[in-house]
């Protein structure tokens, strides 16, 4: 009996060592132990397999979630394991929600509506930072396009004194410079037309 128990203990120690080294497929060989000892070893193997099956299922789901596939759900687990199910459901729900926020903002931007904002207060940590960043993008774009629109409306009214002023960056800075250059060119053209008109009127008066 002592020898058999020592054998069981040695097998358990070897399995623990193998698992610590990453060989989680290792199981004790129950054929070395007779009767109830064999059953005890098989029970231990089954317990380890059960825990590893849950872990592998979690890994499988996370691999799908990591590439954006949210079609799979964690199966309900009993007892204290239910915390794992809840954690995975929360993860999926948050990923789905943040995906919805991004998609909604992208659709609004594609439709030319930059007034829409995501609900950043609904999220925490990096998810909140993501929505805040998208909101800043929408706000900046909306403000810069509003300045361009304001300048164009002024030109349409014939006000060539209007200019885009402000601290713009990147493509918006080029838009500002191009718009201001356009107004300057129009001002020059109008000035030359006015000069030509004056000259023509003077000549016409002299001819008359």
CSV table of N, CA, C and O in Angstrom, one decimal, residues 30-153:
chain,number,residue,atom,x,y,z
A,30,UNK,N,-2.8,5.4,-15.5
A,30,UNK,CA,-3.6,4.8,-14.5
A,30,UNK,C,-3.4,3.2,-14.6
A,30,UNK,O,-3.8,2.5,-13.6
A,31,UNK,N,-2.8,2.7,-15.7
A,31,UNK,CA,-2.7,1.3,-15.8
A,31,UNK,C,-1.6,0.7,-14.8
A,31,UNK,O,-1.5,-0.5,-14.6
A,32,UNK,N,-0.8,1.6,-14.2
A,32,UNK,CA,0.2,1.2,-13.3
A,32,UNK,C,-0.4,0.9,-11.9
A,32,UNK,O,0.3,0.4,-11.0
A,33,UNK,N,-1.6,1.3,-11.7
A,33,UNK,CA,-2.2,1.3,-10.4
A,33,UNK,C,-3.5,0.4,-10.4
A,33,UNK,O,-4.4,0.6,-11.2
A,34,UNK,N,-3.6,-0.5,-9.4
A,34,UNK,CA,-4.7,-1.4,-9.4
A,34,UNK,C,-5.9,-0.8,-8.6
A,34,UNK,O,-5.8,0.1,-7.8
A,35,UNK,N,-7.1,-1.3,-8.9
A,35,UNK,CA,-8.3,-1.0,-8.2
A,35,UNK,C,-8.6,0.5,-8.0
A,35,UNK,O,-8.6,1.3,-8.9
A,36,UNK,N,-8.9,0.8,-6.7
A,36,UNK,CA,-9.2,2.2,-6.3
A,36,UNK,C,-8.1,3.2,-6.6
A,36,UNK,O,-8.4,4.4,-6.8
A,37,UNK,N,-6.9,2.7,-6.5
A,37,UNK,CA,-5.8,3.6,-6.8
A,37,UNK,C,-5.8,4.1,-8.3
A,37,UNK,O,-5.6,5.2,-8.6
A,38,UNK,N,-6.1,3.1,-9.1
A,38,UNK,CA,-6.3,3.5,-10.6
A,38,UNK,C,-7.4,4.4,-10.8
A,38,UNK,O,-7.3,5.4,-11.6
A,39,UNK,N,-8.5,4.2,-10.0
A,39,UNK,CA,-9.7,5.1,-10.2
A,39,UNK,C,-9.3,6.5,-9.7
A,39,UNK,O,-9.7,7.5,-10.2
A,40,UNK,N,-8.5,6.6,-8.6
A,40,UNK,CA,-8.1,7.9,-8.1
A,40,UNK,C,-7.2,8.6,-9.1
A,40,UNK,O,-7.4,9.8,-9.3
A,41,UNK,N,-6.3,7.9,-9.8
A,41,UNK,CA,-5.5,8.5,-10.8
A,41,UNK,C,-6.4,9.0,-11.9
A,41,UNK,O,-6.2,10.1,-12.5
A,42,UNK,N,-7.3,8.1,-12.4
A,42,UNK,CA,-8.2,8.5,-13.5
A,42,UNK,C,-9.0,9.7,-13.1
A,42,UNK,O,-9.3,10.6,-13.9
A,43,UNK,N,-9.5,9.8,-11.9
A,43,UNK,CA,-10.2,11.0,-11.4
A,43,UNK,C,-9.4,12.2,-11.5
A,43,UNK,O,-9.9,13.3,-11.8
A,44,UNK,N,-8.1,12.1,-11.0
A,44,UNK,CA,-7.2,13.3,-11.1
A,44,UNK,C,-7.0,13.7,-12.5
A,44,UNK,O,-7.0,14.9,-12.8
A,45,UNK,N,-6.8,12.7,-13.4
A,45,UNK,CA,-6.6,13.1,-14.8
A,45,UNK,C,-7.9,13.8,-15.4
A,45,UNK,O,-7.8,14.7,-16.1
A,46,UNK,N,-9.0,13.3,-15.0
A,46,UNK,CA,-10.3,13.9,-15.5
A,46,UNK,C,-10.5,15.3,-15.0
A,46,UNK,O,-10.9,16.2,-15.7
A,47,UNK,N,-10.1,15.5,-13.7
A,47,UNK,CA,-10.2,16.8,-13.1
A,47,UNK,C,-9.3,17.8,-13.9
A,47,UNK,O,-9.7,18.9,-14.2
A,48,UNK,N,-8.0,17.4,-14.1
A,48,UNK,CA,-7.1,18.2,-14.8
A,48,UNK,C,-7.6,18.5,-16.3
A,48,UNK,O,-7.6,19.7,-16.7
A,49,UNK,N,-8.1,17.5,-16.9
A,49,UNK,CA,-8.6,17.6,-18.3
A,49,UNK,C,-9.8,18.6,-18.3
A,49,UNK,O,-9.9,19.4,-19.2
A,50,UNK,N,-10.7,18.5,-17.3
A,50,UNK,CA,-11.8,19.4,-17.2
A,50,UNK,C,-11.4,20.9,-17.1
A,50,UNK,O,-11.9,21.7,-17.9
A,51,UNK,N,-10.4,21.1,-16.3
A,51,UNK,CA,-9.9,22.5,-16.1
A,51,UNK,C,-9.3,23.0,-17.4
A,51,UNK,O,-9.4,24.2,-17.8
A,52,UNK,N,-8.5,22.1,-18.0
A,52,UNK,CA,-7.8,22.5,-19.2
A,52,UNK,C,-8.7,22.7,-20.4
A,52,UNK,O,-8.5,23.6,-21.2
A,53,UNK,N,-9.8,21.9,-20.4
A,53,UNK,CA,-10.8,22.1,-21.5
A,53,UNK,C,-11.4,23.5,-21.4
A,53,UNK,O,-11.6,24.2,-22.4
A,54,UNK,N,-11.7,24.0,-20.2
A,54,UNK,CA,-12.2,25.3,-20.0
A,54,UNK,C,-11.2,26.4,-20.4
A,54,UNK,O,-11.6,27.3,-21.1
A,55,UNK,N,-10.0,26.2,-20.0
A,55,UNK,CA,-8.9,27.1,-20.4
A,55,UNK,C,-8.7,27.2,-21.9
A,55,UNK,O,-8.6,28.3,-22.5
A,56,UNK,N,-8.8,26.0,-22.6
A,56,UNK,CA,-8.6,26.0,-24.0
A,56,UNK,C,-9.8,26.6,-24.7
A,56,UNK,O,-9.6,27.2,-25.8
A,57,UNK,N,-11.0,26.5,-24.2
A,57,UNK,CA,-12.1,27.1,-24.7
A,57,UNK,C,-12.0,28.6,-24.6
A,57,UNK,O,-12.3,29.4,-25.6
A,58,UNK,N,-11.5,29.1,-23.5
A,58,UNK,CA,-11.3,30.5,-23.3
A,58,UNK,C,-10.3,31.0,-24.4
A,58,UNK,O,-10.5,32.1,-25.0
A,59,UNK,N,-9.2,30.3,-24.5
A,59,UNK,CA,-8.2,30.7,-25.5
A,59,UNK,C,-8.8,30.7,-26.9
A,59,UNK,O,-8.5,31.6,-27.7
A,60,UNK,N,-9.6,29.7,-27.3
A,60,UNK,CA,-10.2,29.6,-28.6
A,60,UNK,C,-11.1,30.9,-28.8
A,60,UNK,O,-11.0,31.5,-29.9
A,61,UNK,N,-11.9,31.2,-27.8
A,61,UNK,CA,-12.8,32.4,-28.0
A,61,UNK,C,-12.0,33.7,-28.1
A,61,UNK,O,-12.3,34.5,-29.0
A,62,UNK,N,-10.9,33.8,-27.3
A,62,UNK,CA,-10.1,35.0,-27.4
A,62,UNK,C,-9.4,35.2,-28.7
A,62,UNK,O,-9.2,36.3,-29.2
A,63,UNK,N,-9.0,34.0,-29.3
A,63,UNK,CA,-8.4,34.1,-30.6
A,63,UNK,C,-9.4,34.6,-31.7
A,63,UNK,O,-9.0,35.3,-32.6
A,64,UNK,N,-10.6,34.2,-31.5
A,64,UNK,CA,-11.7,34.7,-32.5
A,64,UNK,C,-11.9,36.2,-32.2
A,64,UNK,O,-12.0,37.0,-33.2
A,65,UNK,N,-12.1,36.5,-30.9
A,65,UNK,CA,-12.3,37.9,-30.6
A,65,UNK,C,-11.2,38.8,-31.0
A,65,UNK,O,-11.4,40.0,-31.4
A,66,UNK,N,-9.9,38.3,-31.0
A,66,UNK,CA,-8.8,39.1,-31.3
A,66,UNK,C,-8.7,39.5,-32.8
A,66,UNK,O,-8.1,40.6,-33.1
A,67,UNK,N,-9.4,38.7,-33.6
A,67,UNK,CA,-9.4,39.1,-35.1
A,67,UNK,C,-10.7,39.7,-35.5
A,67,UNK,O,-11.0,39.8,-36.7
A,68,UNK,N,-11.6,40.0,-34.5
A,68,UNK,CA,-12.8,40.7,-34.8
A,68,UNK,C,-14.0,39.8,-35.0
A,68,UNK,O,-15.1,40.2,-35.4
A,69,UNK,N,-13.8,38.5,-34.8
A,69,UNK,CA,-15.0,37.5,-35.0
A,69,UNK,C,-15.7,37.4,-33.7
A,69,UNK,O,-15.2,36.7,-32.8
A,70,UNK,N,-16.8,38.0,-33.6
A,70,UNK,CA,-17.6,38.0,-32.3
A,70,UNK,C,-18.8,37.1,-32.4
A,70,UNK,O,-19.8,37.3,-31.7
A,71,UNK,N,-18.8,36.1,-33.3
A,71,UNK,CA,-19.9,35.3,-33.6
A,71,UNK,C,-20.1,34.2,-32.5
A,71,UNK,O,-21.2,33.6,-32.4
A,72,UNK,N,-19.1,33.9,-31.7
A,72,UNK,CA,-19.1,32.8,-30.8
A,72,UNK,C,-19.3,33.3,-29.4
A,72,UNK,O,-18.9,34.4,-29.0
A,73,UNK,N,-20.0,32.4,-28.6
A,73,UNK,CA,-20.3,32.8,-27.2
A,73,UNK,C,-19.7,31.7,-26.2
A,73,UNK,O,-19.5,30.5,-26.6
A,74,UNK,N,-19.4,32.1,-25.0
A,74,UNK,CA,-18.9,31.2,-24.0
A,74,UNK,C,-20.1,30.4,-23.4
A,74,UNK,O,-21.2,31.0,-23.1
A,75,UNK,N,-20.0,29.1,-23.4
A,75,UNK,CA,-21.1,28.3,-22.8
A,75,UNK,C,-21.3,28.6,-21.3
A,75,UNK,O,-20.3,28.9,-20.6
A,76,UNK,N,-22.5,28.5,-20.8
A,76,UNK,CA,-22.7,28.6,-19.4
A,76,UNK,C,-21.9,27.6,-18.6
A,76,UNK,O,-22.0,26.4,-18.9
A,77,UNK,N,-21.2,28.0,-17.5
A,77,UNK,CA,-20.5,27.1,-16.7
A,77,UNK,C,-21.1,27.1,-15.3
A,77,UNK,O,-21.7,28.1,-14.9
A,78,UNK,N,-21.0,26.0,-14.6
A,78,UNK,CA,-21.7,25.9,-13.2
A,78,UNK,C,-20.8,26.6,-12.1
A,78,UNK,O,-19.6,26.7,-12.3
A,79,UNK,N,-21.5,26.8,-11.0
A,79,UNK,CA,-20.8,27.2,-9.8
A,79,UNK,C,-19.9,28.4,-10.0
A,79,UNK,O,-20.2,29.4,-10.6
A,80,UNK,N,-18.7,28.3,-9.4
A,80,UNK,CA,-17.8,29.4,-9.4
A,80,UNK,C,-17.2,29.7,-10.8
A,80,UNK,O,-16.7,30.7,-11.1
A,81,UNK,N,-17.3,28.6,-11.6
A,81,UNK,CA,-16.8,28.8,-13.0
A,81,UNK,C,-17.7,29.8,-13.8
A,81,UNK,O,-17.3,30.3,-14.9
A,82,UNK,N,-18.9,30.1,-13.3
A,82,UNK,CA,-19.7,31.0,-14.0
A,82,UNK,C,-19.1,32.4,-14.1
A,82,UNK,O,-19.4,33.1,-15.0
A,83,UNK,N,-18.1,32.7,-13.3
A,83,UNK,CA,-17.4,34.0,-13.4
A,83,UNK,C,-16.7,34.1,-14.7
A,83,UNK,O,-16.5,35.1,-15.3
A,84,UNK,N,-16.2,32.9,-15.2
A,84,UNK,CA,-15.5,32.9,-16.5
A,84,UNK,C,-16.5,33.2,-17.6
A,84,UNK,O,-16.1,33.9,-18.5
A,85,UNK,N,-17.6,32.6,-17.5
A,85,UNK,CA,-18.7,32.8,-18.6
A,85,UNK,C,-19.0,34.3,-18.6
A,85,UNK,O,-19.1,34.9,-19.6
A,86,UNK,N,-19.2,34.9,-17.4
A,86,UNK,CA,-19.6,36.3,-17.3
A,86,UNK,C,-18.5,37.2,-17.8
A,86,UNK,O,-18.8,38.2,-18.5
A,87,UNK,N,-17.3,36.8,-17.5
A,87,UNK,CA,-16.1,37.7,-18.0
A,87,UNK,C,-16.1,37.7,-19.5
A,87,UNK,O,-15.9,38.7,-20.2
A,88,UNK,N,-16.3,36.5,-20.1
A,88,UNK,CA,-16.2,36.4,-21.6
A,88,UNK,C,-17.4,37.1,-22.2
A,88,UNK,O,-17.3,37.8,-23.3
A,89,UNK,N,-18.6,37.0,-21.6
A,89,UNK,CA,-19.8,37.7,-22.1
A,89,UNK,C,-19.6,39.2,-22.0
A,89,UNK,O,-20.0,40.0,-23.0
A,90,UNK,N,-19.0,39.7,-20.9
A,90,UNK,CA,-18.7,41.1,-20.8
A,90,UNK,C,-17.7,41.6,-21.8
A,90,UNK,O,-17.9,42.7,-22.4
A,91,UNK,N,-16.7,40.8,-22.1
A,91,UNK,CA,-15.7,41.1,-23.1
A,91,UNK,C,-16.3,41.2,-24.4
A,91,UNK,O,-16.1,42.2,-25.2
A,92,UNK,N,-17.2,40.3,-24.8
A,92,UNK,CA,-17.8,40.3,-26.1
A,92,UNK,C,-18.8,41.5,-26.2
A,92,UNK,O,-18.8,42.2,-27.2
A,93,UNK,N,-19.5,41.8,-25.1
A,93,UNK,CA,-20.5,42.9,-25.1
A,93,UNK,C,-19.7,44.2,-25.3
A,93,UNK,O,-20.2,45.1,-26.1
A,94,UNK,N,-18.6,44.4,-24.6
A,94,UNK,CA,-17.9,45.7,-24.8
A,94,UNK,C,-17.2,45.8,-26.1
A,94,UNK,O,-17.2,46.9,-26.7
A,95,UNK,N,-16.7,44.7,-26.7
A,95,UNK,CA,-16.1,44.7,-28.0
A,95,UNK,C,-17.2,45.1,-29.1
A,95,UNK,O,-17.0,45.8,-30.0
A,96,UNK,N,-18.4,44.5,-28.9
A,96,UNK,CA,-19.5,44.7,-29.8
A,96,UNK,C,-19.9,46.2,-29.7
A,96,UNK,O,-20.2,46.8,-30.7
A,97,UNK,N,-20.0,46.7,-28.5
A,97,UNK,CA,-20.4,48.1,-28.3
A,97,UNK,C,-19.4,49.1,-28.9
A,97,UNK,O,-19.8,50.0,-29.6
A,98,UNK,N,-18.1,48.8,-28.7
A,98,UNK,CA,-17.1,49.8,-29.2
A,98,UNK,C,-17.1,49.7,-30.7
A,98,UNK,O,-16.9,50.7,-31.4
A,99,UNK,N,-17.3,48.5,-31.3
A,99,UNK,CA,-17.4,48.3,-32.7
A,99,UNK,C,-18.6,49.1,-33.3
A,99,UNK,O,-18.5,49.7,-34.3
A,100,UNK,N,-19.7,49.1,-32.5
A,100,UNK,CA,-20.9,49.8,-33.0
A,100,UNK,C,-20.6,51.3,-33.0
A,100,UNK,O,-21.1,52.0,-33.9
A,101,UNK,N,-19.9,51.8,-31.9
A,101,UNK,CA,-19.6,53.2,-31.9
A,101,UNK,C,-18.7,53.6,-33.1
A,101,UNK,O,-19.0,54.6,-33.7
A,102,UNK,N,-17.7,52.8,-33.3
A,102,UNK,CA,-16.8,53.2,-34.4
A,102,UNK,C,-17.5,53.1,-35.8
A,102,UNK,O,-17.4,54.0,-36.6
A,103,UNK,N,-18.4,52.1,-36.0
A,103,UNK,CA,-19.1,52.0,-37.2
A,103,UNK,C,-20.1,53.1,-37.4
A,103,UNK,O,-20.2,53.7,-38.5
A,104,UNK,N,-20.8,53.5,-36.3
A,104,UNK,CA,-21.7,54.6,-36.4
A,104,UNK,C,-21.0,55.9,-36.7
A,104,UNK,O,-21.5,56.7,-37.6
A,105,UNK,N,-19.9,56.2,-36.1
A,105,UNK,CA,-19.2,57.4,-36.4
A,105,UNK,C,-18.6,57.4,-37.8
A,105,UNK,O,-18.7,58.4,-38.5
A,106,UNK,N,-18.1,56.3,-38.3
A,106,UNK,CA,-17.6,56.2,-39.7
A,106,UNK,C,-18.8,56.4,-40.7
A,106,UNK,O,-18.6,57.1,-41.7
A,107,UNK,N,-19.9,55.8,-40.4
A,107,UNK,CA,-21.0,56.0,-41.3
A,107,UNK,C,-21.5,57.4,-41.4
A,107,UNK,O,-21.8,58.0,-42.4
A,108,UNK,N,-21.5,58.1,-40.2
A,108,UNK,CA,-21.9,59.5,-40.2
A,108,UNK,C,-20.9,60.3,-40.9
A,108,UNK,O,-21.3,61.2,-41.7
A,109,UNK,N,-19.6,60.1,-40.8
A,109,UNK,CA,-18.6,60.8,-41.5
A,109,UNK,C,-18.7,60.6,-43.0
A,109,UNK,O,-18.6,61.6,-43.8
A,110,UNK,N,-18.9,59.4,-43.4
A,110,UNK,CA,-19.1,59.1,-44.8
A,110,UNK,C,-20.3,59.8,-45.4
A,110,UNK,O,-20.3,60.1,-46.6
A,111,UNK,N,-21.3,60.0,-44.6
A,111,UNK,CA,-22.5,60.7,-45.1
A,111,UNK,C,-22.3,62.3,-44.9
A,111,UNK,O,-23.3,63.0,-45.2
A,112,UNK,N,-21.2,62.7,-44.5
A,112,UNK,CA,-20.9,64.2,-44.3
A,112,UNK,C,-21.4,64.8,-43.0
A,112,UNK,O,-21.5,66.0,-42.9
A,113,UNK,N,-21.8,63.9,-42.1
A,113,UNK,CA,-22.3,64.4,-40.8
A,113,UNK,C,-21.2,64.3,-39.7
A,113,UNK,O,-21.0,63.2,-39.2
A,114,UNK,N,-20.6,65.4,-39.5
A,114,UNK,CA,-19.5,65.4,-38.5
A,114,UNK,C,-19.9,65.9,-37.1
A,114,UNK,O,-19.1,66.1,-36.2
A,115,UNK,N,-21.2,66.0,-37.0
A,115,UNK,CA,-21.8,66.5,-35.7
A,115,UNK,C,-22.0,65.4,-34.7
A,115,UNK,O,-22.2,65.6,-33.5
A,116,UNK,N,-21.9,64.2,-35.2
A,116,UNK,CA,-22.2,63.0,-34.3
A,116,UNK,C,-21.0,62.7,-33.4
A,116,UNK,O,-19.9,62.9,-33.7
A,117,UNK,N,-21.3,62.3,-32.1
A,117,UNK,CA,-20.3,61.9,-31.2
A,117,UNK,C,-20.6,60.6,-30.5
A,117,UNK,O,-21.8,60.2,-30.4
A,118,UNK,N,-19.6,59.9,-30.2
A,118,UNK,CA,-19.7,58.6,-29.5
A,118,UNK,C,-19.9,58.8,-28.0
A,118,UNK,O,-19.5,59.9,-27.4
A,119,UNK,N,-20.5,57.9,-27.3
A,119,UNK,CA,-20.8,57.9,-25.9
A,119,UNK,C,-19.6,57.5,-25.1
A,119,UNK,O,-19.6,56.3,-24.6
A,120,UNK,N,-18.6,58.3,-24.9
A,120,UNK,CA,-17.4,57.9,-24.2
A,120,UNK,C,-17.6,57.6,-22.8
A,120,UNK,O,-16.9,56.7,-22.2
A,121,UNK,N,-18.6,58.2,-22.1
A,121,UNK,CA,-18.8,57.9,-20.7
A,121,UNK,C,-19.3,56.5,-20.5
A,121,UNK,O,-19.2,56.0,-19.3
A,122,UNK,N,-19.7,55.8,-21.5
A,122,UNK,CA,-20.1,54.5,-21.4
A,122,UNK,C,-19.0,53.5,-21.1
A,122,UNK,O,-19.2,52.3,-20.7
A,123,UNK,N,-17.8,53.9,-21.4
A,123,UNK,CA,-16.6,53.0,-21.4
A,123,UNK,C,-15.6,53.4,-20.4
A,123,UNK,O,-15.6,54.5,-19.9
A,124,UNK,N,-14.6,52.6,-20.2
A,124,UNK,CA,-13.5,52.8,-19.3
A,124,UNK,C,-12.1,52.6,-20.0
A,124,UNK,O,-12.1,51.9,-21.0
A,125,UNK,N,-11.1,53.1,-19.5
A,125,UNK,CA,-9.7,52.8,-19.9
A,125,UNK,C,-9.5,53.1,-21.4
A,125,UNK,O,-9.9,54.1,-21.9
A,126,UNK,N,-8.9,52.1,-22.0
A,126,UNK,CA,-8.5,52.3,-23.5
A,126,UNK,C,-9.8,52.4,-24.3
A,126,UNK,O,-9.7,53.1,-25.4
A,127,UNK,N,-10.9,51.8,-24.0
A,127,UNK,CA,-12.1,51.9,-24.8
A,127,UNK,C,-12.6,53.4,-24.7
A,127,UNK,O,-13.0,53.9,-25.8
A,128,UNK,N,-12.5,54.0,-23.6
A,128,UNK,CA,-12.9,55.4,-23.5
A,128,UNK,C,-12.0,56.2,-24.3
A,128,UNK,O,-12.4,57.2,-25.0
A,129,UNK,N,-10.7,55.9,-24.2
A,129,UNK,CA,-9.7,56.7,-24.9
A,129,UNK,C,-10.0,56.6,-26.4
A,129,UNK,O,-9.8,57.6,-27.2
A,130,UNK,N,-10.3,55.4,-26.9
A,130,UNK,CA,-10.6,55.3,-28.3
A,130,UNK,C,-11.8,56.1,-28.8
A,130,UNK,O,-11.7,56.8,-29.8
A,131,UNK,N,-12.9,56.1,-28.0
A,131,UNK,CA,-14.1,56.9,-28.4
A,131,UNK,C,-13.8,58.4,-28.2
A,131,UNK,O,-14.2,59.2,-29.1
A,132,UNK,N,-13.0,58.8,-27.2
A,132,UNK,CA,-12.6,60.2,-27.0
A,132,UNK,C,-11.8,60.6,-28.2
A,132,UNK,O,-12.0,61.8,-28.8
A,133,UNK,N,-10.9,59.8,-28.7
A,133,UNK,CA,-10.1,60.1,-29.9
A,133,UNK,C,-10.9,60.3,-31.1
A,133,UNK,O,-10.7,61.3,-31.9
A,134,UNK,N,-11.9,59.4,-31.3
A,134,UNK,CA,-12.8,59.6,-32.5
A,134,UNK,C,-13.6,60.8,-32.4
A,134,UNK,O,-13.9,61.5,-33.4
A,135,UNK,N,-14.1,61.1,-31.2
A,135,UNK,CA,-14.9,62.3,-31.0
A,135,UNK,C,-14.1,63.6,-31.3
A,135,UNK,O,-14.6,64.5,-31.9
A,136,UNK,N,-12.8,63.6,-30.9
A,136,UNK,CA,-11.9,64.7,-31.2
A,136,UNK,C,-11.7,64.8,-32.7
A,136,UNK,O,-11.7,65.9,-33.2
A,137,UNK,N,-11.6,63.7,-33.4
A,137,UNK,CA,-11.4,63.7,-34.8
A,137,UNK,C,-12.7,64.3,-35.5
A,137,UNK,O,-12.6,65.2,-36.4
A,138,UNK,N,-13.8,63.9,-35.0
A,138,UNK,CA,-15.1,64.4,-35.6
A,138,UNK,C,-15.2,65.9,-35.3
A,138,UNK,O,-15.6,66.7,-36.2
A,139,UNK,N,-14.9,66.3,-34.1
A,139,UNK,CA,-15.0,67.7,-33.7
A,139,UNK,C,-14.0,68.6,-34.5
A,139,UNK,O,-14.4,69.7,-35.0
A,140,UNK,N,-12.8,68.1,-34.7
A,140,UNK,CA,-11.8,68.9,-35.4
A,140,UNK,C,-12.2,69.0,-36.9
A,140,UNK,O,-12.1,70.1,-37.5
A,141,UNK,N,-12.6,67.9,-37.5
A,141,UNK,CA,-13.1,68.0,-38.9
A,141,UNK,C,-14.3,68.9,-39.0
A,141,UNK,O,-14.3,69.7,-40.0
A,142,UNK,N,-15.2,68.7,-38.1
A,142,UNK,CA,-16.4,69.6,-38.2
A,142,UNK,C,-16.0,71.1,-38.2
A,142,UNK,O,-16.5,71.9,-39.0
A,143,UNK,N,-15.2,71.4,-37.2
A,143,UNK,CA,-14.8,72.8,-37.0
A,143,UNK,C,-14.0,73.4,-38.2
A,143,UNK,O,-14.3,74.5,-38.7
A,144,UNK,N,-13.1,72.5,-38.8
A,144,UNK,CA,-12.3,73.0,-39.9
A,144,UNK,C,-13.1,73.1,-41.2
A,144,UNK,O,-13.0,74.1,-41.9
A,145,UNK,N,-14.0,72.2,-41.4
A,145,UNK,CA,-14.9,72.3,-42.6
A,145,UNK,C,-15.9,73.4,-42.4
A,145,UNK,O,-16.2,74.1,-43.4
A,146,UNK,N,-16.3,73.7,-41.2
A,146,UNK,CA,-17.1,74.9,-41.0
A,146,UNK,C,-16.4,76.2,-41.3
A,146,UNK,O,-17.0,77.1,-41.9
A,147,UNK,N,-15.1,76.3,-41.0
A,147,UNK,CA,-14.3,77.5,-41.4
A,147,UNK,C,-14.2,77.6,-42.9
A,147,UNK,O,-14.4,78.7,-43.5
A,148,UNK,N,-14.0,76.5,-43.6
A,148,UNK,CA,-14.0,76.5,-45.1
A,148,UNK,C,-15.3,77.0,-45.6
A,148,UNK,O,-15.4,77.8,-46.5
A,149,UNK,N,-16.4,76.4,-45.1
A,149,UNK,CA,-17.7,76.8,-45.5
A,149,UNK,C,-18.0,78.2,-45.3
A,149,UNK,O,-18.6,78.9,-46.2
A,150,UNK,N,-17.6,78.7,-44.2
A,150,UNK,CA,-17.8,80.2,-43.9
A,150,UNK,C,-17.1,81.0,-44.9
A,150,UNK,O,-17.7,82.1,-45.3
A,151,UNK,N,-15.9,80.7,-45.2
A,151,UNK,CA,-15.1,81.4,-46.2
A,151,UNK,C,-15.8,81.4,-47.6
A,151,UNK,O,-15.9,82.4,-48.3
A,152,UNK,N,-16.3,80.2,-48.0
A,152,UNK,CA,-16.9,80.1,-49.3
A,152,UNK,C,-18.2,80.9,-49.3
A,152,UNK,O,-18.6,81.5,-50.3
A,153,UNK,N,-19.0,80.9,-48.2
A,153,UNK,CA,-20.2,81.7,-48.2
A,153,UNK,C,-19.9,83.2,-48.3
A,153,UNK,O,-20.6,84.0,-48.9
